[in-house]
Coordinates of C-alpha atoms in Angstrom, one line a residue:
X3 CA -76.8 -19.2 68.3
X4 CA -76.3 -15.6 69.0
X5 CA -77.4 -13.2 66.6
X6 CA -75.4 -9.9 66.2
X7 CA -76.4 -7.0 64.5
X8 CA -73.5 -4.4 63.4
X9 CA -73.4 -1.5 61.4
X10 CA -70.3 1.6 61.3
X11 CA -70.3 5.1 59.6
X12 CA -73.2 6.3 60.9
X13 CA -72.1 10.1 60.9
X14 CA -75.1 11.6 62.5
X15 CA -75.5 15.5 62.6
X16 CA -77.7 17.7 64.8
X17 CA -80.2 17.6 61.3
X18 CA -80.5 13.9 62.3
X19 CA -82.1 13.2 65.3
X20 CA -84.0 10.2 65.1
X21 CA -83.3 9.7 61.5
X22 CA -81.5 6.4 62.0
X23 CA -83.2 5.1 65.1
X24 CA -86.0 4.8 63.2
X25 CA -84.8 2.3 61.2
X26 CA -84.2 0.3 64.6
X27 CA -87.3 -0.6 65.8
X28 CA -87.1 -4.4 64.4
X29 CA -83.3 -4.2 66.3
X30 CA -84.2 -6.1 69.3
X31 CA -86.2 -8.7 68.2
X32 CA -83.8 -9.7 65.9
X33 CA -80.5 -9.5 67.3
X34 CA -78.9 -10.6 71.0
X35 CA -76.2 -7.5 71.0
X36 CA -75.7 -4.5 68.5
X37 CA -71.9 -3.3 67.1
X38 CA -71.4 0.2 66.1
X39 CA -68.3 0.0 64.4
X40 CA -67.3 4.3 64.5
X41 CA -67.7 7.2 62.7
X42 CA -70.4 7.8 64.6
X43 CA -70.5 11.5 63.8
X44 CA -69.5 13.9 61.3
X45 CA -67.5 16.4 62.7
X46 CA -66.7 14.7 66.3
X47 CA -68.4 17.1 68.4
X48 CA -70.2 16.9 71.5
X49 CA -73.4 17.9 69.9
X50 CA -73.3 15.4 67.6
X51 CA -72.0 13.2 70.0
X52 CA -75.6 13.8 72.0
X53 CA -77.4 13.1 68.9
X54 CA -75.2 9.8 68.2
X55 CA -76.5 8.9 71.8
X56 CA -80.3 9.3 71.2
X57 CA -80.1 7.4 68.7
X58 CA -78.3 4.5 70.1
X59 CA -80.2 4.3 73.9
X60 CA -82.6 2.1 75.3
X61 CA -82.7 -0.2 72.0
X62 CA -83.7 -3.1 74.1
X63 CA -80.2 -4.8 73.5
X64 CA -76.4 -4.3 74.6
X65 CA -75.0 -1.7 72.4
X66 CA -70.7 -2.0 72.1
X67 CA -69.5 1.1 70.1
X68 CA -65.9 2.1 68.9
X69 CA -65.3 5.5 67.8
X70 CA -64.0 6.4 64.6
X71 CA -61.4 8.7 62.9
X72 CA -64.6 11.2 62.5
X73 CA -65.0 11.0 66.4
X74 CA -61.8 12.5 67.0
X75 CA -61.9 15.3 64.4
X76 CA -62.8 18.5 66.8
X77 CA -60.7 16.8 70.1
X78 CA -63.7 15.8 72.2
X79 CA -63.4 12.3 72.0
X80 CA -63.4 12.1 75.5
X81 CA -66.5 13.8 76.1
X82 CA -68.2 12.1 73.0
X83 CA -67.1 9.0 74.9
X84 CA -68.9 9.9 78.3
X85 CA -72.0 11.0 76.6
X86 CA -72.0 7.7 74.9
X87 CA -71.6 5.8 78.0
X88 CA -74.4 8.3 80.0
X89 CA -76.7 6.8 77.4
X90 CA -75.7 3.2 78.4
X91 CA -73.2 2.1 75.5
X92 CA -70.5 0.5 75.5
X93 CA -67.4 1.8 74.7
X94 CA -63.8 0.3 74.0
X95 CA -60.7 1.5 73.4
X96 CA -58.3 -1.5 73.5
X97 CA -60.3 -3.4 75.9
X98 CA -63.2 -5.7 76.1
X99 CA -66.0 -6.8 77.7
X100 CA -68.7 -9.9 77.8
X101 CA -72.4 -9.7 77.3
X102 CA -74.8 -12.3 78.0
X103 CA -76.6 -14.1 75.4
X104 CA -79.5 -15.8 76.8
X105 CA -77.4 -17.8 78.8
X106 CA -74.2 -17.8 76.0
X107 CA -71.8 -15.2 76.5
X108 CA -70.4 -13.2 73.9
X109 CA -66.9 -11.3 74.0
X110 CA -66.2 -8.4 72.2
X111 CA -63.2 -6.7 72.5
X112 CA -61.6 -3.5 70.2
X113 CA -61.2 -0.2 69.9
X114 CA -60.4 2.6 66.7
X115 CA -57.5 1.6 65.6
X116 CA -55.4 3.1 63.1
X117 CA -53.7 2.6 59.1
X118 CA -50.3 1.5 58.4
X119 CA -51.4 -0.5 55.0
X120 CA -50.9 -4.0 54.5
X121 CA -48.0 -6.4 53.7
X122 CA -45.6 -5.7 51.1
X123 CA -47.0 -2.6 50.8
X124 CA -47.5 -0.8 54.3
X125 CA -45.3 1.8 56.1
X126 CA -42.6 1.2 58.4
X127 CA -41.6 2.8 62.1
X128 CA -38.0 3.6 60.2
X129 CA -37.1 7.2 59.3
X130 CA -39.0 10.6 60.7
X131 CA -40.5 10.5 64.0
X132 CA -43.7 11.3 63.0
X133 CA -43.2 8.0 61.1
X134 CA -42.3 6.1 64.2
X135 CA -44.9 8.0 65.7
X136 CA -47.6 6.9 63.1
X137 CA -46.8 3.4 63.0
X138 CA -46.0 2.9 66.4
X139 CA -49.2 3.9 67.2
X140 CA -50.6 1.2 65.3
X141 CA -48.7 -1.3 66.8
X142 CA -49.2 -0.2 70.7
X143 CA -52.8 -0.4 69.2
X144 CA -52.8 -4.1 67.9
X145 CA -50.8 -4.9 71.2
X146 CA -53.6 -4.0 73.4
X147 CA -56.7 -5.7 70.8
X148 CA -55.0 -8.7 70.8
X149 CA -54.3 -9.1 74.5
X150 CA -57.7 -7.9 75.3
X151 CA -59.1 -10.6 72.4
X152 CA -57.5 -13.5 74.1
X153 CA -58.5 -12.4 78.0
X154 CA -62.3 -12.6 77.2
X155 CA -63.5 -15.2 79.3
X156 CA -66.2 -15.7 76.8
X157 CA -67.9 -18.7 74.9
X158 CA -67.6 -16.4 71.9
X159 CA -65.1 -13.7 71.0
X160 CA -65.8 -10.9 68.3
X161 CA -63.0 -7.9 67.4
X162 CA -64.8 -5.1 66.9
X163 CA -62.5 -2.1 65.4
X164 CA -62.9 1.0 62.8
X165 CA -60.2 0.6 60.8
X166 CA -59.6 -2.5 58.6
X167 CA -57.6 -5.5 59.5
X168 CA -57.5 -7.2 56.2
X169 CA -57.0 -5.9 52.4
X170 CA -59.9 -7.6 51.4
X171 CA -62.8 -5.8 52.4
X172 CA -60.9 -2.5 51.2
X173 CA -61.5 -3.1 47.5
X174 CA -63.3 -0.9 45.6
X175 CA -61.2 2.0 47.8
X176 CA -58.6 3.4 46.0
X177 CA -55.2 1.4 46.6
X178 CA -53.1 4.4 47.0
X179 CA -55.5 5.0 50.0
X180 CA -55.3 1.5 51.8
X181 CA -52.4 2.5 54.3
X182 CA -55.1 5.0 55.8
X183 CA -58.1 2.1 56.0
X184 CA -56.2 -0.2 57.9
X185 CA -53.2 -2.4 58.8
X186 CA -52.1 -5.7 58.5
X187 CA -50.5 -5.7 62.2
X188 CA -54.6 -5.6 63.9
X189 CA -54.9 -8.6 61.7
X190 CA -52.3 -10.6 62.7
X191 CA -53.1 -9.4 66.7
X192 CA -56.7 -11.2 65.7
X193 CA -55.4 -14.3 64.0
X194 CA -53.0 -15.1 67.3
X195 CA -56.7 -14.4 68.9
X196 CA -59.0 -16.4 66.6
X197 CA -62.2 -15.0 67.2
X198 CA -65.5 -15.7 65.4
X199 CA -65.9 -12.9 63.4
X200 CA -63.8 -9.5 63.0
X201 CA -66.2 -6.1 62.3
X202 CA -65.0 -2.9 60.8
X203 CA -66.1 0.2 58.8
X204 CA -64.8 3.4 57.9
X205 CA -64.2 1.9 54.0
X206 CA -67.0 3.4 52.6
X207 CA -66.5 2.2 48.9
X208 CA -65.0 -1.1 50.2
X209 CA -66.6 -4.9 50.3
X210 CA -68.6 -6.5 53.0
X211 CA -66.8 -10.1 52.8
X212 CA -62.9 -10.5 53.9
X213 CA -61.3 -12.2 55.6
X214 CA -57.5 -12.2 57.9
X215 CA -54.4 -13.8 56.3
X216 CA -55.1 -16.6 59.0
X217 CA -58.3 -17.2 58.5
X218 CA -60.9 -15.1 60.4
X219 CA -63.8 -13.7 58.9
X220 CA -64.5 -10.1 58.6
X221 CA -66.7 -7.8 57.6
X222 CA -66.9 -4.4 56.3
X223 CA -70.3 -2.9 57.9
X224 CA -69.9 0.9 57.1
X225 CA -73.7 1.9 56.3
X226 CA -72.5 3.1 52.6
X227 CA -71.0 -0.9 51.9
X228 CA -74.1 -2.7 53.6
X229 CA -77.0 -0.5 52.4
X230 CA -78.7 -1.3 55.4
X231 CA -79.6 -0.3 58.9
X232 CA -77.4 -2.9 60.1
X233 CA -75.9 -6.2 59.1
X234 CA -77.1 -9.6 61.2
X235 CA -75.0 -12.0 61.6
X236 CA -75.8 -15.1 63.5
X237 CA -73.0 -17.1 65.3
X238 CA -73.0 -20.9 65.9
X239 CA -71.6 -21.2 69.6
X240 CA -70.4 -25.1 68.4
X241 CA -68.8 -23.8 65.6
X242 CA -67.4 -20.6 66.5
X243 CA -65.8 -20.2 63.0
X244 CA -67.9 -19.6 60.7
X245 CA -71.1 -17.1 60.8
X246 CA -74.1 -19.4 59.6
X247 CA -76.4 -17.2 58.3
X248 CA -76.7 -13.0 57.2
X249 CA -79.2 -10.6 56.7
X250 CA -79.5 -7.4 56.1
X251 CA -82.1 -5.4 57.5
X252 CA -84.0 -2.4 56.5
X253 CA -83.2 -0.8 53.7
X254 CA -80.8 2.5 54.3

């Protein structure tokens, strides 16, 4: 069994220091790894990039983080990034990497990723460049999470992304707005993959429980969806389909 604890949307602010980790002290006993699924700041500065990394160091477990559309909002996602990793997180961008699980090993591989909407009702590269430009971006994006999904040399593989790879943990959202929650292409990149379990947030007013067209389960963790601190979700290693038990932990 490994136990992995995820939460997204955690848009921390230099009035928040310590605020969240506080609601982490039961995180390590609990869980083998913890998923930060972006957003982790408001504004995507580097202050609140330093606060986003005292919050998330030395929690006594692995800590793989994506950033979020927030993250990039002032240009200093690169620097946000470094902090990040100063602190000892993890962070991909179209990549992966494996963690050990008492003696199981876990891959996780992801990155932001982008919109694009969903099929039968999601933008084309056709038209505009800053069409092309918008969906291509998307799709160099899916390109690199499904290659990097399928080179884990792990026992159990997790896509970990901001954005939304299936329609179904989007409603609540508004559909008008679905094209800018996710896209249907990172969902087909992790069905070719088959992973365990697929993690998003960024959907604030979306559901928790979706899952790909073939098949994989995902989940929606943005802190305003799970109403917790984060989400556990414990993996069967024999039966690497299905999660076999959730929790939710501390009430947010």
């Amino acid at each position: 069994m490994i136990r992995v604890a995820a939460a997204g949307d955690l848009h921390v602010g230099a009035d928040m220091a310590g605020a969240y980790r506080g609601r982490l002290g039961r995180l390590a006993g609990q869980a083998d790894v913890f998923l930060v699924a972006g957003d982790l700041t408001r504004h995507g500065t580097v202050e609140e990039g330093r606060v986003a990394a005292g919050e998330l160091r030395d929690l006594g477990v692995p800590v793989i983080a994506v950033l979020g559309n927030h993250d990039y909002h002032s240009d200093q996602e690169d620097e946000i990034t470094g902090v990040l990793k100063e602190a000892g997180v993890t962070v991909l961008e179209g990549d992966g990497t494996v963690v050990d699980c008492d003696g199981k090993r876990l891959g996780v591989a992801g990155g932001k990723g982008f919109g694009g909407g969903f099929e039968g009702r999601c933008a084309s590269d056709f038209g505009e460049p800053e069409m092309k430009a918008f969906i291509r971006h998307t799709k160099a994006f899916a390109d690199r999470l499904g290659t990097a999904l399928l080179e884990l040399d792990a026992d159990l593989r997790v896509s970990l992304t901001h954005y939304s790879p299936a329609e179904d943990t989007l409603e609540g959202e508004p559909p008008e707005i679905y094209p800018f929650l996710g896209s249907y292409l990172m969902g087909e990149a992790i069905d070719a993959a088959a992973p365990a379990l697929a993690i998003h947030g960024h959907a604030h007013k979306g559901t928790e429980k979706g899952m790909t067209q073939g098949g994989v389960r995902v989940r929606n963790v943005a802190l305003p969806v799970i109403q917790h601190a984060y989400a556990l979700y414990c993996l069967d290693v024999a039966e690497a389909a299905a999660p076999v038990a959730e929790e939710r932990v501390s009430a947010w």
